Short mmCIF file of C-alpha atoms in Angstrom, two decimals:
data_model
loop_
_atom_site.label_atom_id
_atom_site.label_comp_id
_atom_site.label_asym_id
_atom_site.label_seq_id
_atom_site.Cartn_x
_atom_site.Cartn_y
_atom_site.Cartn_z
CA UNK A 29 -18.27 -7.41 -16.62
CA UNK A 30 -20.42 -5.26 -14.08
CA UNK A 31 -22.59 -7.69 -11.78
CA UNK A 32 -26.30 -7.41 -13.21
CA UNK A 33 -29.23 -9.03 -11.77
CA UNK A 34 -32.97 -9.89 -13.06
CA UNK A 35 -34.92 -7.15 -14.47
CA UNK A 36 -36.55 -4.35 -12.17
CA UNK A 37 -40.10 -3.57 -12.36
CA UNK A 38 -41.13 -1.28 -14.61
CA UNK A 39 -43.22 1.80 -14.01
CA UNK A 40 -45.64 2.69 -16.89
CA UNK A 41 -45.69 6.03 -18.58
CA UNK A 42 -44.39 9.31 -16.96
CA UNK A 43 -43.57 9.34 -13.29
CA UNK A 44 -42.01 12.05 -11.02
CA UNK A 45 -39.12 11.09 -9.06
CA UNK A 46 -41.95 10.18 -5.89
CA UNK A 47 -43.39 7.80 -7.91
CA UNK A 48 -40.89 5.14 -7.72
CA UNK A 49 -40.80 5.36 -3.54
CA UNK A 50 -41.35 2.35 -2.56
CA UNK A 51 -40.33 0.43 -5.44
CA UNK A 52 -38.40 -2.99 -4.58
CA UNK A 53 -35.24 -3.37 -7.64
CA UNK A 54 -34.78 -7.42 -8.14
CA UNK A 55 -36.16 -8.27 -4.83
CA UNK A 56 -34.73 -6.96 -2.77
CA UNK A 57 -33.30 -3.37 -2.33
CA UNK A 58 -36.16 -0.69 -1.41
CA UNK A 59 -36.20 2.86 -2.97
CA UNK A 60 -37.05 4.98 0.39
CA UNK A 61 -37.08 8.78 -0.78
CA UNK A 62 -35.42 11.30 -3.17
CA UNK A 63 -31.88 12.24 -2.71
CA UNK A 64 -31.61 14.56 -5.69
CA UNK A 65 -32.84 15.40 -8.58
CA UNK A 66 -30.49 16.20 -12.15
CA UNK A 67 -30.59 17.15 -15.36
CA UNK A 68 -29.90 13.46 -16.36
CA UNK A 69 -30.89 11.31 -13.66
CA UNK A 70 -32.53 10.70 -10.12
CA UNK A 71 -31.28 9.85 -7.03
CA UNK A 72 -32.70 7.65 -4.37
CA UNK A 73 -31.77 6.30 -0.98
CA UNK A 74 -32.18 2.85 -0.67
CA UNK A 75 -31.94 -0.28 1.86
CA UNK A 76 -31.10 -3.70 1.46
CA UNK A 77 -34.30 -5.19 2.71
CA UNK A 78 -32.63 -8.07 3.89
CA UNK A 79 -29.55 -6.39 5.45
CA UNK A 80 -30.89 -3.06 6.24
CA UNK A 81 -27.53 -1.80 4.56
CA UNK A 82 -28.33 1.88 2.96
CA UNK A 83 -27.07 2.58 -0.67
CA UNK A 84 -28.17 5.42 -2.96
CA UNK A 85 -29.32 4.87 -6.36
CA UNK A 86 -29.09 7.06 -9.31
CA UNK A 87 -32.05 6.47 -11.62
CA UNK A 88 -30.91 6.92 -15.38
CA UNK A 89 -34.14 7.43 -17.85
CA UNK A 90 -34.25 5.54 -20.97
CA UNK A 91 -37.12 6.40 -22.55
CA UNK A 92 -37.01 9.05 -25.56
CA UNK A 93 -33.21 9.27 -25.36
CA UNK A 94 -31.38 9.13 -29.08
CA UNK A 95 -28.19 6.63 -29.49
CA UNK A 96 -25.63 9.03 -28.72
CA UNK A 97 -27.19 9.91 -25.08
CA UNK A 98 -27.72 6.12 -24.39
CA UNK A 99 -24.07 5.76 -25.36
CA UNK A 100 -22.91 8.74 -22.51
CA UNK A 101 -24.68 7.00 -19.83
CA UNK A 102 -23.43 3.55 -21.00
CA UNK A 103 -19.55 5.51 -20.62
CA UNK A 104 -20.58 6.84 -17.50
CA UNK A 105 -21.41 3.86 -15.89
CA UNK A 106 -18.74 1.87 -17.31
CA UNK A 107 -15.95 4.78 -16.47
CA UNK A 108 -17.43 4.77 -13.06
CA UNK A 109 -17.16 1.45 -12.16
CA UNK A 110 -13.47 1.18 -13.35
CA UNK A 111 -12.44 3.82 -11.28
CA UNK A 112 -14.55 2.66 -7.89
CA UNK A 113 -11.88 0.39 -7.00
CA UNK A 114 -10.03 3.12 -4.58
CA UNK A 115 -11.23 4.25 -1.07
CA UNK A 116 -11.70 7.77 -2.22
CA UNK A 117 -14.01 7.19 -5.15
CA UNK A 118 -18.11 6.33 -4.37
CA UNK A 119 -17.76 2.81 -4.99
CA UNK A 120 -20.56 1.16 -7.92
CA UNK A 121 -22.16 -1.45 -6.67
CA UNK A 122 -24.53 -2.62 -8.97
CA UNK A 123 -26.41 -2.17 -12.32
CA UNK A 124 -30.42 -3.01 -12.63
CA UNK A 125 -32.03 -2.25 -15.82
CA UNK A 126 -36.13 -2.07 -16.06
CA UNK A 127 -37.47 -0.93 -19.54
CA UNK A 128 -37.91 2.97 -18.93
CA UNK A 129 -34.55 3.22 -16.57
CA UNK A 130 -31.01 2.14 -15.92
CA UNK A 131 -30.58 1.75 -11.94
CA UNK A 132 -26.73 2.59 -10.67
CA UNK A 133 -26.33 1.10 -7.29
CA UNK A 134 -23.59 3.30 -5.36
CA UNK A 135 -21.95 3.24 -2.21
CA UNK A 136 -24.20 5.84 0.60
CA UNK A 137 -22.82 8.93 1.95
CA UNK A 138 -25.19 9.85 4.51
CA UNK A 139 -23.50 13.42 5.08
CA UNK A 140 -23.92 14.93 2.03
CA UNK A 141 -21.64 16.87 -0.31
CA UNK A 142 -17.78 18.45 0.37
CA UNK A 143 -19.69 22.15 -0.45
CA UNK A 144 -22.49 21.71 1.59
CA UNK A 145 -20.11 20.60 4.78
CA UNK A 146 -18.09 23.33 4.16
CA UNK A 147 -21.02 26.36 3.29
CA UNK A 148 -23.92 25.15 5.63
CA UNK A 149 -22.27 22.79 8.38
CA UNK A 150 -18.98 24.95 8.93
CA UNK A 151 -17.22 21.52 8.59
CA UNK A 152 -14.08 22.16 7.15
CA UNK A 153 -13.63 25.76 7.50
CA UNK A 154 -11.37 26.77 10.74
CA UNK A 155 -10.03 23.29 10.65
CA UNK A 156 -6.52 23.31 8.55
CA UNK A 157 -5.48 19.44 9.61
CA UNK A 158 -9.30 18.35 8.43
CA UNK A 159 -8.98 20.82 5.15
CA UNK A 160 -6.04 19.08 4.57
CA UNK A 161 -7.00 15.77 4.93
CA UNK A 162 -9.91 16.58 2.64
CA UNK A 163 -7.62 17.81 -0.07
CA UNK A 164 -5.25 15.07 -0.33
CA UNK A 165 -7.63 12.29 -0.65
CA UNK A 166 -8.81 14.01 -3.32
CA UNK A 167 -5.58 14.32 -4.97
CA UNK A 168 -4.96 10.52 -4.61
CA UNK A 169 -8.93 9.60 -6.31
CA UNK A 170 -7.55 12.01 -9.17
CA UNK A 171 -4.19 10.52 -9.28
CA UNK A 172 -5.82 7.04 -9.13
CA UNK A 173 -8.37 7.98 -11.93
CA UNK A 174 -5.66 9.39 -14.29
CA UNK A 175 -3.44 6.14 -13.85
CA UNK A 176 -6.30 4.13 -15.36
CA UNK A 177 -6.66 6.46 -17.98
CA UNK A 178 -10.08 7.75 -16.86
CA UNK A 179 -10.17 12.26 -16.72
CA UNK A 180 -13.34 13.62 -14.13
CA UNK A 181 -13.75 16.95 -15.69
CA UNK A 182 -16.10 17.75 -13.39
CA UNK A 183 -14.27 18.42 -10.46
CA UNK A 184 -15.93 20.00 -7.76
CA UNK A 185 -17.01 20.64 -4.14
CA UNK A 186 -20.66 19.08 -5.60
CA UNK A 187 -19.34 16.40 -6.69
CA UNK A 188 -17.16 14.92 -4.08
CA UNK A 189 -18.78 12.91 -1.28
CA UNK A 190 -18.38 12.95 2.82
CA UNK A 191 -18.91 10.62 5.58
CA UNK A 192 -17.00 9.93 9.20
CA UNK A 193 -17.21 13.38 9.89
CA UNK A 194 -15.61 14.89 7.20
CA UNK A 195 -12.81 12.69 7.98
CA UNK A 196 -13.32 10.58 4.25
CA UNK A 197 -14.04 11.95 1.16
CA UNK A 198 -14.91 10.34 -2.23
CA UNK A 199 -15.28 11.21 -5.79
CA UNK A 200 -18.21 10.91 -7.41
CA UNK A 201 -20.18 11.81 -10.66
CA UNK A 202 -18.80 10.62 -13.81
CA UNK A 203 -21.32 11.64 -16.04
CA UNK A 204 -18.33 13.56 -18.00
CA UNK A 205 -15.82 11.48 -17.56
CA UNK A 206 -13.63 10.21 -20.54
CA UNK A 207 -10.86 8.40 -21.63
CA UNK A 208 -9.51 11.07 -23.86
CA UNK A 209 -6.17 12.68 -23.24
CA UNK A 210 -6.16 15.05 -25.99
CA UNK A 211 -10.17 16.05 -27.03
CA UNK A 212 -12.01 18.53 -28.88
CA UNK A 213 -14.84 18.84 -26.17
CA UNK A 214 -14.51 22.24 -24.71
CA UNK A 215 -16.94 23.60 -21.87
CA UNK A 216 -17.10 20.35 -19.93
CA UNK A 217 -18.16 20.87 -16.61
CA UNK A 218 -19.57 23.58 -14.79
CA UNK A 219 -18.49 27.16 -15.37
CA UNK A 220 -17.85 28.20 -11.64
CA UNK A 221 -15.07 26.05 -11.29
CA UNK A 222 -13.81 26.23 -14.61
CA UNK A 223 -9.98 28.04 -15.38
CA UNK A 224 -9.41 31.07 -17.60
CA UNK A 225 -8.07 29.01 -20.11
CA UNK A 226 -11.54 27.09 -20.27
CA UNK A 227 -13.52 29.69 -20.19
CA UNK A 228 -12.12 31.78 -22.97
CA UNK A 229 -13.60 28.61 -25.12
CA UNK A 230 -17.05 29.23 -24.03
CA UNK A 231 -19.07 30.34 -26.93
CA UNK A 232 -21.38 32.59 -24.55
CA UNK A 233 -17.96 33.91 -22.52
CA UNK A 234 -16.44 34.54 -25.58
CA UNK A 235 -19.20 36.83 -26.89
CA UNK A 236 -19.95 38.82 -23.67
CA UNK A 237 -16.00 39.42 -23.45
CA UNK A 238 -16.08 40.50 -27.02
CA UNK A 239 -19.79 42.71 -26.25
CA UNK A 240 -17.85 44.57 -23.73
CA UNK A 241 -14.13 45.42 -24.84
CA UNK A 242 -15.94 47.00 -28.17
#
């Protein structure tokens, strides 16, 4: 059962993500500023107002969304905090719900994301042993994922997580995560990182490919 304390406050009608800056969740972690912003979400930094301890929090809207996207978030929160027991995965602290939002409480990673270390901070590339490092610890929060039964598909430099100096890296981002072995979704993900194989089941792929051998 995921640890779930008093209702949040609730902010009425339509906000942009700035709007909730400065909002206190159950009394006592502060939202501070915008991390990011998504297609199906919002993400905060945070502080334990008590503690001072930094989290980030992913803001999931409620309002206006149909069963079947309610049920997606519900799986990605649950799949999430299954998995969050390893050192390489963002670990899921917390769930808050208010009446227009589901609040995720993760685990803060104050330097960012593996692809911007590696395109705007030169982190990783010219350093083999720290590449390497980086790579394997992502191999074991796969391997730990899969023997649970939980698959990412959504692996990417975006989605994986860096602090100590590129030294640790964690997995994040299970919005498409499932417990599916064998599944008729096709086109999870994002197409940049996608394989051949993948792509050729692409709807749009499919018809450019097929445009421009006639």
């Amino acid at each position: 059962m995921l640890p779930t304390p008093p209702p949040s406050p609730t902010l009425n009608g339509t906000c942009c993500p700035e709007d909730r800056i400065g909002l206190v969740l159950a009394g006592w972690l502060e939202l501070r500023s915008v991390l990011g912003v998504g297609a199906y979400g919002i993400v905060y930094t945070a502080v334990d107002i008590n503690t001072n301890i930094p989290y980030a929090v992913k803001a999931l809207n409620k309002v206006g969304l149909d069963q079947r996207s309610r049920a997606f978030q519900q799986r990605e929160i649950l799949l999430h905090h299954e998995a969050s027991n390893h050192p390489n995965v963002v670990s899921l602290v917390k769930i808050m719900e208010s009446e227009d939002c589901t609040f995720v409480v993760l685990e803060y990673c104050g330097e960012g994301d593996l692809f911007s270390s590696i395109t705007e901070r030169s982190l990783f590339p010219g350093n083999d042993p720290l590449a390497k490092q980086a790579f394997l610890q992502i191999l074991d929060a796969v391997i730990h994922c899969h023997s649970i039964g939980i698959y990412h598909r959504d692996l990417k430099p975006e989605n994986v997580l860096v602090s100590n100096a590129g030294q640790t890296v964690k997995l994040a981002d299970f919005g498409l995560a499932t417990k599916e072995y064998i599944t008729d979704d096709f086109g999870c993900g994002s197409t940049f990182y996608m394989s051949p194989g993948e792509l050729l089941c692409v709807p749009e792929i499919c018809a450019r490919m097929l445009i421009k051998s006639s």
